[in-house]
């Protein structure tokens, strides 16, 4: 069954006016939860794997989990390296069975980012692998008070167009006010949608939103009810994600919500039944919680029925 690239999924999403979720995976229960939601919703998905996840689970275990998921589900699923920084890992992914890679050289000055990204594009494209680059640094819009600083951190639409042209990337991750993790905003959540519109207009390739977890109430409440300490945790509201998708974001990255959902489920079981020591009894509910989160994301992004 189809192993697809991000590019195929995202071009389709771009034409259809919806977005595909990229869900981070590092073990069996997580990918099973993701795929089970996608099956019920007949949705495509991007299985995102970080360098840390490869180190944790092992390259071949990751690959086998992905291939099994594709075989079992028959769904269009991409296997994507998330935030690739190490060229050796990136090469291994390109040669070893991933369908897409991200090169994240966004911490470097513009010209160096271009050079590093161009190098990966030249390795990946002959192998039929799509490439995501990143320009800008993730940070909350309202948390950057200084105007010059804001311009330095958030993605500049003109530079984005130059970056796309100079590198040949298939998609671009941009900074419009989101950030990674569970503590995204100190003040009111806000995305720079005007900037997004300008980027979409100037680039003409699929745009990616990182740091897009919402920290849903039910997830946060369950985890904290059973003792998790997550004071001040705050995500991107669903309305803001919907607005971003409406204005051209085609890939939405979710990791934190899966982590928090898993945490709450495991904590609940271990708190309610402290005598329990069968891993299936706490990892099973964790898998169910992942499935619920992914189901909600599919509805939010509009990818149901698009497999
Ligand atoms: C992400 C995930 N992965 O690359 O961008 O972000 O922390 O918001 O889930 P979150
Ligand atoms: Ca980055
Ligand atoms: Zn990210």
mmCIF file of C-alpha atoms and ligand atoms in Angstrom:
data_model
loop_
_atom_site.group_PDB
_atom_site.id
_atom_site.type_symbol
_atom_site.label_atom_id
_atom_site.label_comp_id
_atom_site.label_asym_id
_atom_site.label_seq_id
_atom_site.Cartn_x
_atom_site.Cartn_y
_atom_site.Cartn_z
ATOM 1 C CA UNK A 1 0.000 0.000 0.000
ATOM 2 C CA UNK A 2 0.961 3.597 -0.575
ATOM 3 C CA UNK A 3 3.920 5.091 1.181
ATOM 4 C CA UNK A 4 3.527 8.725 0.289
ATOM 5 C CA UNK A 5 5.655 11.815 0.606
ATOM 6 C CA UNK A 6 4.616 14.868 2.557
ATOM 7 C CA UNK A 7 4.603 16.711 -0.708
ATOM 8 C CA UNK A 8 1.863 14.535 -2.218
ATOM 9 C CA UNK A 9 -0.262 14.858 0.918
ATOM 10 C CA UNK A 10 0.290 18.581 1.261
ATOM 11 C CA UNK A 11 -0.279 19.517 -2.354
ATOM 12 C CA UNK A 12 -3.606 17.715 -2.151
ATOM 13 C CA UNK A 13 -4.391 19.508 1.100
ATOM 14 C CA UNK A 14 -3.418 22.848 -0.435
ATOM 15 C CA UNK A 15 -5.801 22.284 -3.352
ATOM 16 C CA UNK A 16 -8.537 21.015 -1.040
ATOM 17 C CA UNK A 17 -8.286 23.779 1.555
ATOM 18 C CA UNK A 18 -7.536 21.533 4.520
ATOM 19 C CA UNK A 19 -4.407 20.493 6.443
ATOM 20 C CA UNK A 20 -2.755 17.185 7.266
ATOM 21 C CA UNK A 21 -1.702 16.509 10.844
ATOM 22 C CA UNK A 22 1.910 15.590 11.534
ATOM 23 C CA UNK A 23 1.934 13.541 14.720
ATOM 24 C CA UNK A 24 5.129 12.716 16.579
ATOM 25 C CA UNK A 25 5.726 9.037 17.241
ATOM 26 C CA UNK A 26 8.302 7.178 19.279
ATOM 27 C CA UNK A 27 6.665 3.889 20.277
ATOM 28 C CA UNK A 28 4.080 1.336 19.250
ATOM 29 C CA UNK A 29 1.134 2.634 21.275
ATOM 30 C CA UNK A 30 1.530 6.118 19.846
ATOM 31 C CA UNK A 31 1.514 5.043 16.208
ATOM 32 C CA UNK A 32 -1.347 2.624 16.855
ATOM 33 C CA UNK A 33 -3.393 5.412 18.438
ATOM 34 C CA UNK A 34 -2.681 7.738 15.506
ATOM 35 C CA UNK A 35 -3.473 5.153 12.849
ATOM 36 C CA UNK A 36 -6.591 3.918 14.575
ATOM 37 C CA UNK A 37 -8.006 7.473 14.552
ATOM 38 C CA UNK A 38 -7.051 7.866 10.882
ATOM 39 C CA UNK A 39 -8.791 4.606 9.998
ATOM 40 C CA UNK A 40 -12.009 5.659 11.648
ATOM 41 C CA UNK A 41 -11.880 9.037 9.937
ATOM 42 C CA UNK A 42 -10.428 7.804 6.639
ATOM 43 C CA UNK A 43 -7.754 10.472 6.980
ATOM 44 C CA UNK A 44 -4.189 10.756 5.726
ATOM 45 C CA UNK A 45 -1.463 11.582 8.259
ATOM 46 C CA UNK A 46 2.203 12.352 8.553
ATOM 47 C CA UNK A 47 4.080 10.216 11.047
ATOM 48 C CA UNK A 48 6.713 12.591 12.394
ATOM 49 C CA UNK A 49 9.880 11.217 13.953
ATOM 50 C CA UNK A 50 12.512 13.379 15.610
ATOM 51 C CA UNK A 51 16.220 12.614 15.839
ATOM 52 C CA UNK A 52 15.595 11.992 19.535
ATOM 53 C CA UNK A 53 12.878 9.455 18.711
ATOM 54 C CA UNK A 54 15.234 7.606 16.356
ATOM 55 C CA UNK A 55 17.827 7.508 19.103
ATOM 56 C CA UNK A 56 15.226 6.302 21.610
ATOM 57 C CA UNK A 57 13.476 3.587 19.595
ATOM 58 C CA UNK A 58 16.147 2.750 17.022
ATOM 59 C CA UNK A 59 15.951 3.442 13.304
ATOM 60 C CA UNK A 60 14.783 -0.026 12.279
ATOM 61 C CA UNK A 61 12.103 -0.256 14.935
ATOM 62 C CA UNK A 62 10.695 3.092 13.773
ATOM 63 C CA UNK A 63 10.744 1.998 10.165
ATOM 64 C CA UNK A 64 9.097 -1.350 10.935
ATOM 65 C CA UNK A 65 6.336 0.315 12.943
ATOM 66 C CA UNK A 66 5.644 2.679 10.059
ATOM 67 C CA UNK A 67 5.658 -0.038 7.400
ATOM 68 C CA UNK A 68 3.347 -2.195 9.468
ATOM 69 C CA UNK A 69 1.003 0.755 9.955
ATOM 70 C CA UNK A 70 0.874 1.323 6.194
ATOM 71 C CA UNK A 71 0.308 -2.369 5.448
ATOM 72 C CA UNK A 72 -2.356 -2.824 8.087
ATOM 73 C CA UNK A 73 -4.304 0.354 7.388
ATOM 74 C CA UNK A 74 -3.861 0.913 3.665
ATOM 75 C CA UNK A 75 -3.903 4.636 4.452
ATOM 76 C CA UNK A 76 -1.698 7.261 2.826
ATOM 77 C CA UNK A 77 0.822 7.791 5.599
ATOM 78 C CA UNK A 78 4.118 9.642 5.227
ATOM 79 C CA UNK A 79 7.178 8.960 7.375
ATOM 80 C CA UNK A 80 8.853 12.275 8.050
ATOM 81 C CA UNK A 81 12.028 13.266 9.875
ATOM 82 C CA UNK A 82 11.057 16.137 12.169
ATOM 83 C CA UNK A 83 13.646 18.873 12.882
ATOM 84 C CA UNK A 84 16.559 17.144 11.177
ATOM 85 C CA UNK A 85 19.806 18.826 12.148
ATOM 86 C CA UNK A 86 22.419 16.097 11.835
ATOM 87 C CA UNK A 87 23.327 15.476 8.183
ATOM 88 C CA UNK A 88 24.246 11.855 8.915
ATOM 89 C CA UNK A 89 20.776 11.163 10.356
ATOM 90 C CA UNK A 90 19.158 13.007 7.450
ATOM 91 C CA UNK A 91 21.105 10.902 4.931
ATOM 92 C CA UNK A 92 20.141 7.713 6.710
ATOM 93 C CA UNK A 93 16.469 8.694 6.544
ATOM 94 C CA UNK A 94 16.707 9.569 2.851
ATOM 95 C CA UNK A 95 18.400 6.284 1.998
ATOM 96 C CA UNK A 96 16.637 4.111 4.553
ATOM 97 C CA UNK A 97 12.911 4.386 3.911
ATOM 98 C CA UNK A 98 11.594 7.743 5.141
ATOM 99 C CA UNK A 99 9.417 9.515 2.595
ATOM 100 C CA UNK A 100 10.181 13.077 3.734
ATOM 101 C CA UNK A 101 12.762 14.959 5.756
ATOM 102 C CA UNK A 102 12.903 18.308 7.450
ATOM 103 C CA UNK A 103 16.172 20.186 7.575
ATOM 104 C CA UNK A 104 15.986 22.651 10.425
ATOM 105 C CA UNK A 105 18.839 25.103 10.035
ATOM 106 C CA UNK A 106 16.654 27.979 11.199
ATOM 107 C CA UNK A 107 19.084 28.887 13.981
ATOM 108 C CA UNK A 108 21.713 29.824 11.341
ATOM 109 C CA UNK A 109 22.023 33.143 9.482
ATOM 110 C CA UNK A 110 19.956 33.289 6.264
ATOM 111 C CA UNK A 111 22.742 32.395 3.798
ATOM 112 C CA UNK A 112 23.938 29.467 5.901
ATOM 113 C CA UNK A 113 20.382 28.212 6.318
ATOM 114 C CA UNK A 114 19.988 28.379 2.523
ATOM 115 C CA UNK A 115 23.238 26.466 1.957
ATOM 116 C CA UNK A 116 22.437 23.714 4.474
ATOM 117 C CA UNK A 117 18.884 23.348 3.158
ATOM 118 C CA UNK A 118 20.001 23.339 -0.484
ATOM 119 C CA UNK A 119 22.432 20.522 0.293
ATOM 120 C CA UNK A 120 19.627 18.356 1.712
ATOM 121 C CA UNK A 121 17.338 19.120 -1.237
ATOM 122 C CA UNK A 122 20.096 17.958 -3.602
ATOM 123 C CA UNK A 123 20.403 14.684 -1.708
ATOM 124 C CA UNK A 124 16.677 14.091 -1.254
ATOM 125 C CA UNK A 125 15.065 15.013 -4.548
ATOM 126 C CA UNK A 126 16.911 12.478 -6.735
ATOM 127 C CA UNK A 127 15.676 9.826 -4.277
ATOM 128 C CA UNK A 128 12.058 11.042 -4.536
ATOM 129 C CA UNK A 129 12.035 12.326 -0.958
ATOM 130 C CA UNK A 130 10.406 15.658 -0.174
ATOM 131 C CA UNK A 131 12.068 18.324 1.961
ATOM 132 C CA UNK A 132 10.725 20.809 4.510
ATOM 133 C CA UNK A 133 12.863 23.810 5.417
ATOM 134 C CA UNK A 134 12.382 26.341 8.188
ATOM 135 C CA UNK A 135 12.783 30.079 8.269
ATOM 136 C CA UNK A 136 12.239 32.134 11.423
ATOM 137 C CA UNK A 137 12.341 31.240 15.096
ATOM 138 C CA UNK A 138 9.309 30.102 17.046
ATOM 139 C CA UNK A 139 8.090 32.458 19.765
ATOM 140 C CA UNK A 140 4.794 33.872 20.995
ATOM 141 C CA UNK A 141 3.729 37.028 19.150
ATOM 142 C CA UNK A 142 2.467 38.823 22.250
ATOM 143 C CA UNK A 143 5.534 37.804 24.195
ATOM 144 C CA UNK A 144 7.862 39.685 21.848
ATOM 145 C CA UNK A 145 7.325 43.303 22.780
ATOM 146 C CA UNK A 146 10.173 44.867 20.820
ATOM 147 C CA UNK A 147 9.201 45.540 17.170
ATOM 148 C CA UNK A 148 12.727 44.983 15.796
ATOM 149 C CA UNK A 149 13.004 41.760 17.712
ATOM 150 C CA UNK A 150 9.677 40.622 16.360
ATOM 151 C CA UNK A 151 10.827 41.242 12.786
ATOM 152 C CA UNK A 152 14.025 39.291 13.487
ATOM 153 C CA UNK A 153 12.199 36.294 14.911
ATOM 154 C CA UNK A 154 8.994 35.919 12.909
ATOM 155 C CA UNK A 155 9.239 34.832 9.258
ATOM 156 C CA UNK A 156 9.590 37.676 6.799
ATOM 157 C CA UNK A 157 7.417 37.045 3.686
ATOM 158 C CA UNK A 158 9.964 38.455 1.238
ATOM 159 C CA UNK A 159 12.854 36.447 2.725
ATOM 160 C CA UNK A 160 10.628 33.372 2.694
ATOM 161 C CA UNK A 161 10.107 33.729 -1.063
ATOM 162 C CA UNK A 162 13.873 34.124 -1.576
ATOM 163 C CA UNK A 163 14.512 31.104 0.633
ATOM 164 C CA UNK A 164 12.104 28.894 -1.301
ATOM 165 C CA UNK A 165 13.561 30.023 -4.617
ATOM 166 C CA UNK A 166 17.184 29.520 -3.529
ATOM 167 C CA UNK A 167 16.717 26.126 -1.854
ATOM 168 C CA UNK A 168 14.054 24.316 -3.890
ATOM 169 C CA UNK A 169 12.264 23.063 -0.740
ATOM 170 C CA UNK A 170 8.842 21.471 -1.121
ATOM 171 C CA UNK A 171 7.370 23.071 1.983
ATOM 172 C CA UNK A 172 8.288 25.730 4.497
ATOM 173 C CA UNK A 173 7.910 25.887 8.276
ATOM 174 C CA UNK A 174 7.242 29.426 9.398
ATOM 175 C CA UNK A 175 7.186 31.432 12.613
ATOM 176 C CA UNK A 176 3.912 33.326 13.074
ATOM 177 C CA UNK A 177 3.577 33.184 16.843
ATOM 178 C CA UNK A 178 3.474 29.516 17.842
ATOM 179 C CA UNK A 179 6.144 27.781 19.902
ATOM 180 C CA UNK A 180 6.999 24.244 20.937
ATOM 181 C CA UNK A 181 5.896 22.679 24.199
ATOM 182 C CA UNK A 182 3.107 23.084 26.750
ATOM 183 C CA UNK A 183 3.751 26.737 27.662
ATOM 184 C CA UNK A 184 3.167 28.673 24.487
ATOM 185 C CA UNK A 185 1.799 31.980 25.659
ATOM 186 C CA UNK A 186 2.369 34.123 28.740
ATOM 187 C CA UNK A 187 -0.314 36.581 27.643
ATOM 188 C CA UNK A 188 -3.249 36.155 25.253
ATOM 189 C CA UNK A 189 -2.710 33.541 22.518
ATOM 190 C CA UNK A 190 -2.311 35.303 19.201
ATOM 191 C CA UNK A 191 -1.063 34.311 15.740
ATOM 192 C CA UNK A 192 0.124 36.752 13.083
ATOM 193 C CA UNK A 193 -2.395 35.779 10.386
ATOM 194 C CA UNK A 194 -1.618 38.847 8.285
ATOM 195 C CA UNK A 195 1.986 37.689 8.046
ATOM 196 C CA UNK A 196 0.842 34.158 7.178
ATOM 197 C CA UNK A 197 -1.271 35.481 4.305
ATOM 198 C CA UNK A 198 1.698 37.421 2.948
ATOM 199 C CA UNK A 199 3.954 34.360 3.212
ATOM 200 C CA UNK A 200 1.407 32.155 1.452
ATOM 201 C CA UNK A 201 1.036 34.736 -1.322
ATOM 202 C CA UNK A 202 4.787 35.181 -1.802
ATOM 203 C CA UNK A 203 5.879 31.518 -1.573
ATOM 204 C CA UNK A 204 3.335 29.419 -3.443
ATOM 205 C CA UNK A 205 4.355 26.148 -1.713
ATOM 206 C CA UNK A 206 2.646 24.384 1.196
ATOM 207 C CA UNK A 207 3.232 26.121 4.532
ATOM 208 C CA UNK A 208 3.841 24.242 7.794
ATOM 209 C CA UNK A 209 2.821 25.235 11.304
ATOM 210 C CA UNK A 210 5.017 23.886 14.099
ATOM 211 C CA UNK A 211 4.211 24.231 17.768
ATOM 212 C CA UNK A 212 0.513 23.797 17.044
ATOM 213 C CA UNK A 213 -0.662 21.803 20.051
ATOM 214 C CA UNK A 214 -3.763 23.156 21.734
ATOM 215 C CA UNK A 215 -3.367 21.741 25.243
ATOM 216 C CA UNK A 216 -7.079 20.754 25.271
ATOM 217 C CA UNK A 217 -8.960 21.264 28.529
ATOM 218 C CA UNK A 218 -9.934 17.612 28.913
ATOM 219 C CA UNK A 219 -6.324 16.564 28.502
ATOM 220 C CA UNK A 220 -4.977 19.126 30.954
ATOM 221 C CA UNK A 221 -7.730 18.449 33.504
ATOM 222 C CA UNK A 222 -7.198 14.706 33.467
ATOM 223 C CA UNK A 223 -3.439 14.986 33.858
ATOM 224 C CA UNK A 224 -3.580 17.538 36.663
ATOM 225 C CA UNK A 225 -6.412 15.719 38.444
ATOM 226 C CA UNK A 226 -4.026 12.809 38.843
ATOM 227 C CA UNK A 227 -1.091 14.848 40.048
ATOM 228 C CA UNK A 228 0.706 16.236 37.016
ATOM 229 C CA UNK A 229 2.234 19.657 37.637
ATOM 230 C CA UNK A 230 1.507 21.762 34.588
ATOM 231 C CA UNK A 231 0.808 25.211 35.975
ATOM 232 C CA UNK A 232 0.492 27.822 33.217
ATOM 233 C CA UNK A 233 0.242 25.254 30.409
ATOM 234 C CA UNK A 234 -1.420 26.884 27.411
ATOM 235 C CA UNK A 235 -1.713 25.938 23.746
ATOM 236 C CA UNK A 236 -2.907 27.415 20.477
ATOM 237 C CA UNK A 237 -6.727 27.727 20.553
ATOM 238 C CA UNK A 238 -8.652 25.656 17.998
ATOM 239 C CA UNK A 239 -10.043 28.830 16.407
ATOM 240 C CA UNK A 240 -6.523 30.076 15.698
ATOM 241 C CA UNK A 241 -5.534 26.751 14.100
ATOM 242 C CA UNK A 242 -8.695 26.786 11.970
ATOM 243 C CA UNK A 243 -7.890 30.355 10.904
ATOM 244 C CA UNK A 244 -4.326 29.361 9.964
ATOM 245 C CA UNK A 245 -5.591 26.401 7.922
ATOM 246 C CA UNK A 246 -8.156 28.604 6.215
ATOM 247 C CA UNK A 247 -5.328 30.922 5.217
ATOM 248 C CA UNK A 248 -3.018 28.352 3.710
ATOM 249 C CA UNK A 249 -1.313 26.189 6.353
ATOM 250 C CA UNK A 250 -1.275 22.607 4.980
ATOM 251 C CA UNK A 251 0.642 20.710 7.690
ATOM 252 C CA UNK A 252 0.049 21.103 11.411
ATOM 253 C CA UNK A 253 2.564 19.604 13.857
ATOM 254 C CA UNK A 254 1.297 18.026 17.052
ATOM 255 C CA UNK A 255 3.479 16.435 19.706
ATOM 256 C CA UNK A 256 2.750 18.014 23.099
ATOM 257 C CA UNK A 257 -0.969 17.141 23.060
ATOM 258 C CA UNK A 258 -0.118 13.480 22.513
ATOM 259 C CA UNK A 259 2.389 13.532 25.365
ATOM 260 C CA UNK A 260 -0.070 15.179 27.731
ATOM 261 C CA UNK A 261 -2.892 12.825 26.762
ATOM 262 C CA UNK A 262 -0.697 9.808 27.358
ATOM 263 C CA UNK A 263 0.458 11.206 30.671
ATOM 264 C CA UNK A 264 -3.084 11.757 31.951
ATOM 265 C CA UNK A 265 -4.178 8.256 31.008
ATOM 266 C CA UNK A 266 -1.197 6.569 32.635
ATOM 267 C CA UNK A 267 -1.485 8.720 35.765
ATOM 268 C CA UNK A 268 -5.178 7.941 36.112
ATOM 269 C CA UNK A 269 -4.655 4.195 35.996
ATOM 270 C CA UNK A 270 -1.668 4.209 38.313
ATOM 271 C CA UNK A 271 -3.431 6.498 40.793
ATOM 272 C CA UNK A 272 -6.763 4.677 40.743
ATOM 273 C CA UNK A 273 -5.232 1.201 40.851
ATOM 274 C CA UNK A 274 -1.812 1.447 42.532
ATOM 275 C CA UNK A 275 -1.625 -2.331 42.685
ATOM 276 C CA UNK A 276 -1.675 -2.528 38.877
ATOM 277 C CA UNK A 277 1.570 -3.540 37.168
ATOM 278 C CA UNK A 278 0.516 -4.903 33.792
ATOM 279 C CA UNK A 279 1.822 -2.402 31.177
ATOM 280 C CA UNK A 280 -1.111 -3.189 28.887
ATOM 281 C CA UNK A 281 -3.436 -1.830 31.564
ATOM 282 C CA UNK A 282 -1.885 1.654 31.478
ATOM 283 C CA UNK A 283 -0.462 1.785 27.937
ATOM 284 C CA UNK A 284 -3.795 0.624 26.496
ATOM 285 C CA UNK A 285 -5.658 3.640 27.933
ATOM 286 C CA UNK A 286 -2.722 5.833 26.839
ATOM 287 C CA UNK A 287 -3.237 4.578 23.281
ATOM 288 C CA UNK A 288 -6.962 5.363 23.557
ATOM 289 C CA UNK A 289 -6.152 8.899 24.718
ATOM 290 C CA UNK A 290 -3.811 9.400 21.746
ATOM 291 C CA UNK A 291 -6.592 8.206 19.472
ATOM 292 C CA UNK A 292 -9.051 10.698 20.926
ATOM 293 C CA UNK A 293 -6.637 13.605 20.479
ATOM 294 C CA UNK A 294 -5.854 12.641 16.880
ATOM 295 C CA UNK A 295 -9.561 12.218 16.086
ATOM 296 C CA UNK A 296 -10.199 15.753 17.342
ATOM 297 C CA UNK A 297 -7.288 17.111 15.290
ATOM 298 C CA UNK A 298 -8.550 15.438 12.118
ATOM 299 C CA UNK A 299 -11.900 17.156 12.629
ATOM 300 C CA UNK A 300 -10.169 20.476 13.317
ATOM 301 C CA UNK A 301 -7.898 20.269 10.248
ATOM 302 C CA UNK A 302 -10.573 18.997 7.889
ATOM 303 C CA UNK A 303 -8.650 15.907 6.731
ATOM 304 C CA UNK A 304 -11.458 13.395 7.394
ATOM 305 C CA UNK A 305 -12.439 11.473 4.266
ATOM 306 C CA UNK A 306 -9.335 12.643 2.400
ATOM 307 C CA UNK A 307 -7.369 9.382 2.498
HETATM 308 C C1 LIG B 1 6.117 20.302 16.700
HETATM 309 C C2 LIG B 1 5.119 19.991 17.789
HETATM 310 N N1 LIG B 1 6.906 19.280 16.286
HETATM 311 O O1 LIG B 1 7.824 19.474 15.338
HETATM 312 O O2 LIG B 1 6.233 21.385 16.188
HETATM 313 O O3 LIG B 1 4.770 21.147 18.531
HETATM 314 O O4 LIG B 1 4.938 21.129 21.011
HETATM 315 O O5 LIG B 1 3.066 22.273 19.908
HETATM 316 O O6 LIG B 1 3.157 19.827 19.890
HETATM 317 P P1 LIG B 1 3.924 21.071 19.910
HETATM 318 CA CA1 LIG B 2 13.982 25.497 14.342
HETATM 319 ZN ZN1 LIG B 3 8.436 21.476 15.479
#
